[in-house]
PDB file of C-alpha atoms in Angstrom:
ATOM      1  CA  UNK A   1       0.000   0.000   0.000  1.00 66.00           C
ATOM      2  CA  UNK A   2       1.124   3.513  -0.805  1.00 86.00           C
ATOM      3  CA  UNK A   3       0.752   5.410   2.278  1.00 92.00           C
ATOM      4  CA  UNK A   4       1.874   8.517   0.763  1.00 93.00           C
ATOM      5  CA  UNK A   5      -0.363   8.246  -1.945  1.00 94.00           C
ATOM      6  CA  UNK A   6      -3.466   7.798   0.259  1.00 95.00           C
ATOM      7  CA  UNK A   7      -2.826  10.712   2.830  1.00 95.00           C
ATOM      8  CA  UNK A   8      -3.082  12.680  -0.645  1.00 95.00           C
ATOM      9  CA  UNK A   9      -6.008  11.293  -1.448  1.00 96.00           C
ATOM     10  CA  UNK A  10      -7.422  12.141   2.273  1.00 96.00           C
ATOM     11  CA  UNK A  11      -6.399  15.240   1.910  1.00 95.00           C
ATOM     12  CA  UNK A  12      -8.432  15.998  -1.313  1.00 96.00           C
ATOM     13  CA  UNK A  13     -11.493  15.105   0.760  1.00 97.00           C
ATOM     14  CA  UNK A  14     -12.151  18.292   2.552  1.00 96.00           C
ATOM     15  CA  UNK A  15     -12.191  20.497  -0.596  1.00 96.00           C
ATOM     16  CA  UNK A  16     -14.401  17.946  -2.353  1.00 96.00           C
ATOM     17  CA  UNK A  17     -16.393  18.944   0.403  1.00 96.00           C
ATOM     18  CA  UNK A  18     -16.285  22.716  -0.205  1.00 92.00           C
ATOM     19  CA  UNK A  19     -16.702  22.497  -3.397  1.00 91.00           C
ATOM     20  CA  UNK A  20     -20.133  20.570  -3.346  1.00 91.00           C
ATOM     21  CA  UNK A  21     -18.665  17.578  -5.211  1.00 96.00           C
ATOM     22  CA  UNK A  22     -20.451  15.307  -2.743  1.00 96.00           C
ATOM     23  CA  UNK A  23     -20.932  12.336  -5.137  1.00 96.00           C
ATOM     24  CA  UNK A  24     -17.470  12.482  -5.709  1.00 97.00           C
ATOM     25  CA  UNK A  25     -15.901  12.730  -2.414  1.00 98.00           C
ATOM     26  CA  UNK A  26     -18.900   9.659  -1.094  1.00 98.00           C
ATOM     27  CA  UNK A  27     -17.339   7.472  -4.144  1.00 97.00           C
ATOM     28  CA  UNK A  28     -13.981   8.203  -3.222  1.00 97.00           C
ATOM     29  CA  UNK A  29     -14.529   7.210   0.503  1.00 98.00           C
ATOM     30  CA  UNK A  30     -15.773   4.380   0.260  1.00 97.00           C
ATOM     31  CA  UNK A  31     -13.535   2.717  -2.674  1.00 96.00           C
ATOM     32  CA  UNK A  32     -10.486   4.706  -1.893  1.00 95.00           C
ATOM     33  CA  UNK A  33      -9.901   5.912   1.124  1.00 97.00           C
ATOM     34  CA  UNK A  34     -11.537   4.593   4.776  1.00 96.00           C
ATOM     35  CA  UNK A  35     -10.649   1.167   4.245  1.00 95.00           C
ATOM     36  CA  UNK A  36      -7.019   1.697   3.405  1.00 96.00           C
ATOM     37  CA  UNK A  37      -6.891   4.391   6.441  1.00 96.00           C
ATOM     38  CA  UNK A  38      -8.246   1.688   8.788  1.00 96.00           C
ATOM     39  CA  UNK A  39      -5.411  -0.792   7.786  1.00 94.00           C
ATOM     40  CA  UNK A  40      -2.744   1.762   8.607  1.00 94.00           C
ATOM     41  CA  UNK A  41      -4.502   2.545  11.599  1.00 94.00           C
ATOM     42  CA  UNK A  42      -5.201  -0.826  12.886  1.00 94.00           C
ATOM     43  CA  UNK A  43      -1.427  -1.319  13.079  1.00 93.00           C
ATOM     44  CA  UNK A  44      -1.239   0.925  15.888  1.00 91.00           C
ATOM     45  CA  UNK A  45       1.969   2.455  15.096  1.00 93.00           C
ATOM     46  CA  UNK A  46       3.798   5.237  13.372  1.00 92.00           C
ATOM     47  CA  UNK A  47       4.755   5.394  10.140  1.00 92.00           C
ATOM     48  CA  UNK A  48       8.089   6.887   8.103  1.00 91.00           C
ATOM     49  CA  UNK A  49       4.970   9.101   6.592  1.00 90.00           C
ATOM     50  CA  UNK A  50       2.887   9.998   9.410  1.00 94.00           C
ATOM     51  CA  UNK A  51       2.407   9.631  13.553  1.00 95.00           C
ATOM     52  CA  UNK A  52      -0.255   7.447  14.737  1.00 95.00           C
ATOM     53  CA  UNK A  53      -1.992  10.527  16.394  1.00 94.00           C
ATOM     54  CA  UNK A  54      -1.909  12.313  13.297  1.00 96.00           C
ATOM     55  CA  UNK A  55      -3.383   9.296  11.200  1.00 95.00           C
ATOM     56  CA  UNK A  56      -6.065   8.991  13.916  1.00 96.00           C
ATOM     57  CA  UNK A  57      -7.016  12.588  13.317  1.00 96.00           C
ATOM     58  CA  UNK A  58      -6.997  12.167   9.514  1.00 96.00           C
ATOM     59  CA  UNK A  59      -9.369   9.012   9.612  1.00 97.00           C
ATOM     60  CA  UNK A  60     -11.606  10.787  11.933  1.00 97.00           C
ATOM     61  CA  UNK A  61     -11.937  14.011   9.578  1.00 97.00           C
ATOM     62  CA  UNK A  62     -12.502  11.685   7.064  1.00 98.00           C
ATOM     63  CA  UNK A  63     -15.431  10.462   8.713  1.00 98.00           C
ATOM     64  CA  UNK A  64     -16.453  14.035   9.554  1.00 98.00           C
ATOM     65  CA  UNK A  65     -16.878  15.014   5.415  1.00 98.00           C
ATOM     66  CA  UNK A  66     -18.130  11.683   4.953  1.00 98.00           C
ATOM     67  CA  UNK A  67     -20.714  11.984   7.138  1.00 98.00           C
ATOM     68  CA  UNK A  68     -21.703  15.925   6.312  1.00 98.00           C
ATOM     69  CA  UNK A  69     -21.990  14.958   2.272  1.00 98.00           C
ATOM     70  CA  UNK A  70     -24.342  11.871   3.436  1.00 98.00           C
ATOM     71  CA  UNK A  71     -26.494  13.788   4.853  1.00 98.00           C
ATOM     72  CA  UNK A  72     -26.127  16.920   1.913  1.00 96.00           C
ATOM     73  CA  UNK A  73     -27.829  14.275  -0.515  1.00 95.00           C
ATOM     74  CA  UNK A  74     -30.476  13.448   2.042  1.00 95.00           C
ATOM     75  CA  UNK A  75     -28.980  10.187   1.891  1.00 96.00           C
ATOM     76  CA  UNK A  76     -30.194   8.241   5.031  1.00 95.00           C
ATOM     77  CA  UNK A  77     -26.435   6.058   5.735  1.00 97.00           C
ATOM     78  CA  UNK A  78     -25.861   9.613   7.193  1.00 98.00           C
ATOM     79  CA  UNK A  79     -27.323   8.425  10.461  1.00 98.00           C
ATOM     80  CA  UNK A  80     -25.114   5.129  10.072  1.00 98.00           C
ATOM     81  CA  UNK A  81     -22.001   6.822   9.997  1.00 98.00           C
ATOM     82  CA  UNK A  82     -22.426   9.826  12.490  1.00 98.00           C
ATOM     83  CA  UNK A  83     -23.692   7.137  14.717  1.00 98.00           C
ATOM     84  CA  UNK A  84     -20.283   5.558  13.976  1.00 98.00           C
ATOM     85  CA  UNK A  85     -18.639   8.539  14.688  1.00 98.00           C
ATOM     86  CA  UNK A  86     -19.986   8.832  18.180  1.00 98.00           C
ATOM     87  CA  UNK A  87     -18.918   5.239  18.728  1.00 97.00           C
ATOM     88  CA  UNK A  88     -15.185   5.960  17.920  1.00 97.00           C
ATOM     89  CA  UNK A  89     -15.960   9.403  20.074  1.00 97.00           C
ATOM     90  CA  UNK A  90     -16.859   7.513  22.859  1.00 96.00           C
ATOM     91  CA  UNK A  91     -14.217   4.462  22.449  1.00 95.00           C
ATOM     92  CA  UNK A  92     -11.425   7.189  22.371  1.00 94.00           C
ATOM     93  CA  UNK A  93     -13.132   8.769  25.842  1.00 94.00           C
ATOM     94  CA  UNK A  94     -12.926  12.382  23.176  1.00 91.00           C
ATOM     95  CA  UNK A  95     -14.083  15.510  25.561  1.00 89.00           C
ATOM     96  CA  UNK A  96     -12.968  17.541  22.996  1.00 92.00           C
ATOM     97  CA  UNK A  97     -16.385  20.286  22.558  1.00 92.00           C
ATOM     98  CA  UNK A  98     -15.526  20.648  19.232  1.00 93.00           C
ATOM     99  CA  UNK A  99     -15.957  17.000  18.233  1.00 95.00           C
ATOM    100  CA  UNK A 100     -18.800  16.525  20.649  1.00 95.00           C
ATOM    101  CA  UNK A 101     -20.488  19.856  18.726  1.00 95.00           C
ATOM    102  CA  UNK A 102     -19.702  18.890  15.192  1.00 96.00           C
ATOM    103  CA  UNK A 103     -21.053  15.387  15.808  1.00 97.00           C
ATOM    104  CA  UNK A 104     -24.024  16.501  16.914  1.00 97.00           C
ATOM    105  CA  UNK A 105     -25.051  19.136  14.270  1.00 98.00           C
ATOM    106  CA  UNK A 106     -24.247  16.744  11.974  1.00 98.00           C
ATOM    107  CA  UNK A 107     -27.137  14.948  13.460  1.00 98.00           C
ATOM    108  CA  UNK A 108     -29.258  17.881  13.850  1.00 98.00           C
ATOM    109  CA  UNK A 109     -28.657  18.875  10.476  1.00 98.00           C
ATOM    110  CA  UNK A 110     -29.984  15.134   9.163  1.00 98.00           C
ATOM    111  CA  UNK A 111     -33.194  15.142  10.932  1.00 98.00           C
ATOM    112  CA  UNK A 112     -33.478  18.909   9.526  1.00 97.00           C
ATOM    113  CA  UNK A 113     -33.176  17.122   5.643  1.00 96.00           C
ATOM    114  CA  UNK A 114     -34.929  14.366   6.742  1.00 96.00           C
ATOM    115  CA  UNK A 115     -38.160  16.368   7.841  1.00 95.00           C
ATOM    116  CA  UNK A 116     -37.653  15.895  11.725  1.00 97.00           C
ATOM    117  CA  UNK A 117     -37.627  19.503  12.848  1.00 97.00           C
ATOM    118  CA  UNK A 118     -38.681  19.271  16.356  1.00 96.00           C
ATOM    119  CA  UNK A 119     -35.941  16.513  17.028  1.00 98.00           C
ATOM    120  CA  UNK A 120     -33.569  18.961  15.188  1.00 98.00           C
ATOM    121  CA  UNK A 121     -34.456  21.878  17.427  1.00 97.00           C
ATOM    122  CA  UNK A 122     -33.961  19.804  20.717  1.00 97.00           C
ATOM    123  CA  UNK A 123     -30.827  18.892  19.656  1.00 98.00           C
ATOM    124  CA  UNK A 124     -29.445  22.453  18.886  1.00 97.00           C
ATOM    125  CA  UNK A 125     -31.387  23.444  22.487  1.00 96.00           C
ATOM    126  CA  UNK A 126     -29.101  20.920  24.508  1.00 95.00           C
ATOM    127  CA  UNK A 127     -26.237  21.645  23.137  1.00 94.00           C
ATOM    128  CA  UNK A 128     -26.684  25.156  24.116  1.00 91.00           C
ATOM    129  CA  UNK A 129     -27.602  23.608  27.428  1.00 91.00           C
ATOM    130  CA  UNK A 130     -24.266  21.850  27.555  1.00 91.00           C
ATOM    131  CA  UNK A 131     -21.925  24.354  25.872  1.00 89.00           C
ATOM    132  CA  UNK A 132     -21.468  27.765  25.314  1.00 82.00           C
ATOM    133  CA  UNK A 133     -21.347  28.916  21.590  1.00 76.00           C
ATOM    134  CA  UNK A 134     -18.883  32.207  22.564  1.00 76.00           C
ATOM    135  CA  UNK A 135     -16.467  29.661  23.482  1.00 76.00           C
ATOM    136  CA  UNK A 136     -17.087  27.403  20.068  1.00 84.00           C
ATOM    137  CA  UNK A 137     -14.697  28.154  16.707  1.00 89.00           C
ATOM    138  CA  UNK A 138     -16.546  29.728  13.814  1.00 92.00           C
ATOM    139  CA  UNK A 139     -17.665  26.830  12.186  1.00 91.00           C
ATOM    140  CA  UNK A 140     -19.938  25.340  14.931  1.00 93.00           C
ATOM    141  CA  UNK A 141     -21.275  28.870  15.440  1.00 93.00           C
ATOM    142  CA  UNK A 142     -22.619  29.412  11.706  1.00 94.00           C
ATOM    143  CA  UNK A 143     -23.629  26.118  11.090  1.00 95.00           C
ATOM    144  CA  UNK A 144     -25.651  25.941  14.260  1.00 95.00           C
ATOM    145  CA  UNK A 145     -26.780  29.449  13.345  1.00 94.00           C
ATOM    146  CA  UNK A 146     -27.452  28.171  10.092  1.00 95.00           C
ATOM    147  CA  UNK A 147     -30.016  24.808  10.859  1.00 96.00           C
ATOM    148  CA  UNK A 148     -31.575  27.122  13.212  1.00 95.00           C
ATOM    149  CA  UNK A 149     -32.326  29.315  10.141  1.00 93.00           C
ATOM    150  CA  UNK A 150     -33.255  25.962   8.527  1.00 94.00           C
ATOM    151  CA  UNK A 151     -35.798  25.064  10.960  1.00 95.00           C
ATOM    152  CA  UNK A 152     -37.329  28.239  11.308  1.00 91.00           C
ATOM    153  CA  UNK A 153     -37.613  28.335   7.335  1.00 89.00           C
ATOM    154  CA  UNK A 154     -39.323  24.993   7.109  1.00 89.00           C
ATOM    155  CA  UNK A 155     -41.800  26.108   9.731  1.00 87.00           C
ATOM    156  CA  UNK A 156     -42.475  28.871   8.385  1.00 82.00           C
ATOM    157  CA  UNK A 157     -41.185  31.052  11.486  1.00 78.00           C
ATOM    158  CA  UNK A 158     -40.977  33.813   9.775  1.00 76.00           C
ATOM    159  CA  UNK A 159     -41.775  36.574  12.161  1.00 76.00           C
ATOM    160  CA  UNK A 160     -37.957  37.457  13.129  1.00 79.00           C
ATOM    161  CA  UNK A 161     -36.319  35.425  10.317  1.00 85.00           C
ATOM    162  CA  UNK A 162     -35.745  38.427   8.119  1.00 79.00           C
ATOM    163  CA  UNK A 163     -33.599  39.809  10.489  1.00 83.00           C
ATOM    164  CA  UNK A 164     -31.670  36.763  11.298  1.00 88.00           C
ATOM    165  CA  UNK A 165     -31.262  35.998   8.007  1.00 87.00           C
ATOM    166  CA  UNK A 166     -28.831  38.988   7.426  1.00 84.00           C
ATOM    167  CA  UNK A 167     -27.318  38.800  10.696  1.00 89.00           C
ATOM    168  CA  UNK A 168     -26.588  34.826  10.058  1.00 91.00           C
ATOM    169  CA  UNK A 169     -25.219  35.369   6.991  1.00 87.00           C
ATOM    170  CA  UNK A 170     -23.546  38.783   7.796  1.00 88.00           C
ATOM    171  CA  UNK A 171     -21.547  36.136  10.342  1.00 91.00           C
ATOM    172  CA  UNK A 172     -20.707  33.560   7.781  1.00 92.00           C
ATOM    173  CA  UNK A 173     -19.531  35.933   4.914  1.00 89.00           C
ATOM    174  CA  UNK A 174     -17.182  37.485   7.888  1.00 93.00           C
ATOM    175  CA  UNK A 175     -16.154  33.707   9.011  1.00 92.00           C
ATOM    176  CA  UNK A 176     -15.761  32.548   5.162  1.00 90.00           C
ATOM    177  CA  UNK A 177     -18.156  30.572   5.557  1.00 91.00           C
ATOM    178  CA  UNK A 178     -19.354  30.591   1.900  1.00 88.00           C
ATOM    179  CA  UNK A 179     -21.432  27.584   2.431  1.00 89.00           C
ATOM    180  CA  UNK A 180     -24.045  29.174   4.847  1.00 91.00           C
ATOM    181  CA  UNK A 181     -23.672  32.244   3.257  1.00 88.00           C
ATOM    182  CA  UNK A 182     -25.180  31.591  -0.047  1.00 87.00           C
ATOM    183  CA  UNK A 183     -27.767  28.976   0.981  1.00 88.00           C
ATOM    184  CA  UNK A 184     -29.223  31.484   3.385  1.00 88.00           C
ATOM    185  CA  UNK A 185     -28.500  34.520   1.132  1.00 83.00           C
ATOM    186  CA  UNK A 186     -31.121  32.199  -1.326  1.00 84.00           C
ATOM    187  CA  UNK A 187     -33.565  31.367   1.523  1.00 85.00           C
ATOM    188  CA  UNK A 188     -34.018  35.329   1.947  1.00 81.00           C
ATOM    189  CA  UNK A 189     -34.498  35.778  -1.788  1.00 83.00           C
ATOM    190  CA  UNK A 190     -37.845  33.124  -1.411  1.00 81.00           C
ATOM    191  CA  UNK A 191     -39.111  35.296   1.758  1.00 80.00           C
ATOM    192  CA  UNK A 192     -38.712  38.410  -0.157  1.00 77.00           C
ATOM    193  CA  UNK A 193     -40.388  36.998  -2.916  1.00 78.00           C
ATOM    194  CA  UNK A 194     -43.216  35.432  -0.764  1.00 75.00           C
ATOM    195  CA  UNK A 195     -43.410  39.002   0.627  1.00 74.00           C
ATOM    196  CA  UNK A 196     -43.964  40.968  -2.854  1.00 71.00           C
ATOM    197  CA  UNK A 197     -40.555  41.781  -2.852  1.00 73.00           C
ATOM    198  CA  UNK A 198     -39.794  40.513  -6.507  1.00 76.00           C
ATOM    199  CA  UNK A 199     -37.420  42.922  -7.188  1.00 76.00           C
ATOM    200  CA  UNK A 200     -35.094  42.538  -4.059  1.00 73.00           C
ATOM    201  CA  UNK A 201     -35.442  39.023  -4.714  1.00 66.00           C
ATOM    202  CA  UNK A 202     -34.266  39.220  -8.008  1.00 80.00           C
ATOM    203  CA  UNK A 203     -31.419  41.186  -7.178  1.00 74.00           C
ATOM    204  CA  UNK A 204     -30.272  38.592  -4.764  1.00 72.00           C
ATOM    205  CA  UNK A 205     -30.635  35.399  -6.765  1.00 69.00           C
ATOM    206  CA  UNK A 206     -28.925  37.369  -9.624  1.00 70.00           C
ATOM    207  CA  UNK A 207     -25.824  38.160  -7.373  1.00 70.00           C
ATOM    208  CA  UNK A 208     -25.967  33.777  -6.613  1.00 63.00           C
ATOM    209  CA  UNK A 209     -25.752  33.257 -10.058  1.00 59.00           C
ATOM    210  CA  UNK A 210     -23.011  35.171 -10.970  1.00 57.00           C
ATOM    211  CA  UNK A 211     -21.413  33.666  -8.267  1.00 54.00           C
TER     212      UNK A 211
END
């Protein structure tokens, strides 16, 4: 096995990722990539290319995009493999927030896709319960921001969404956070639209375009 040759590989996960080439990055996984990881890994040992530690962390952001472009296709192994990622969580003992965070918005995310918005919601409440968001890196802010949005949207909660809408995605465009950004700077161009704004609207999902 070419070690070197598959950290590459893992490494061109991640901007799959960003890049919305889900398909791609799912085939790649699963022919390429966690299977040959896991063999390193289950040797329990450094290599010339890379420390154990390092591999470890590798496998388990592997698992991370894995999981998040699962559940971007509304594909329903999502729940599968997050549920696989809080097994190797909780084998490993991880108390890391972070991890614990992304883990669980990846869940809250599914059930948002999957229709569950109420199981969604309670799982963005405890974790606001359990941690404190000033204290969380930029990502888990705007992306709990962001199924919060979600939910609110598929509700049709729309009495203070206008608002948060631009503050949300005010956040994410100053966190590069392109992602959030441009699905939420869409969701506003429907509730301007739904509110006679055509024009606005228009403007907006011109602006996407171009993008």
């Amino acid at each position: 096995m070419n070690i070197e040759k598959l950290l590459t590989k893992s490494r061109y996960i991640t901007p799959l990722l960003k890049l919305g080439n889900y398909g791609q990055l799912i085939n790649t996984v699963e022919t390429e990539v966690l299977n040959d990881l896991e063999k390193v890994l289950s040797k329990g040992k450094d290599t010339p290319q890379i420390k154990i530690k390092d591999l470890f962390e590798t496998w388990l952001g592997v698992y991370f995009d894995f999981a998040e472009a699962l559940v971007l296709q509304g594909d329903n192994k999502a729940f599968d493999v997050i549920q696989t990622i809080y097994d190797i969580l909780d084998k490993n003992k991880t108390t890391e927030p972070v991890l614990i965070c992304r883990a669980n918005l990846l869940l809250a995310l599914a059930n948002t896709i999957k229709g569950d918005i109420k199981l969604s919601a309670k799982i963005l409440d405890d974790l606001l319960k359990e941690y404190s968001l000033d204290n969380m890196d930029t990502f888990i802010v705007s992306r709990w921001n962001f199924i919060d949005i979600l939910n609110k949207f598929f509700k049709k909660d729309y009495n203070t969404l206008h608002t948060e809408l631009f503050n949300v995605a005010a956040y994410a465009n100053n966190v590069n956070d392109s992602f959030t950004k441009n699905i939420l700077k869409t969701l506003l161009a429907k509730i301007l639209k739904d509110n006679n704004q055509t024009n606005k609207a228009l403007e907006i999902l011109e602006e996407q375009v171009a993008y």
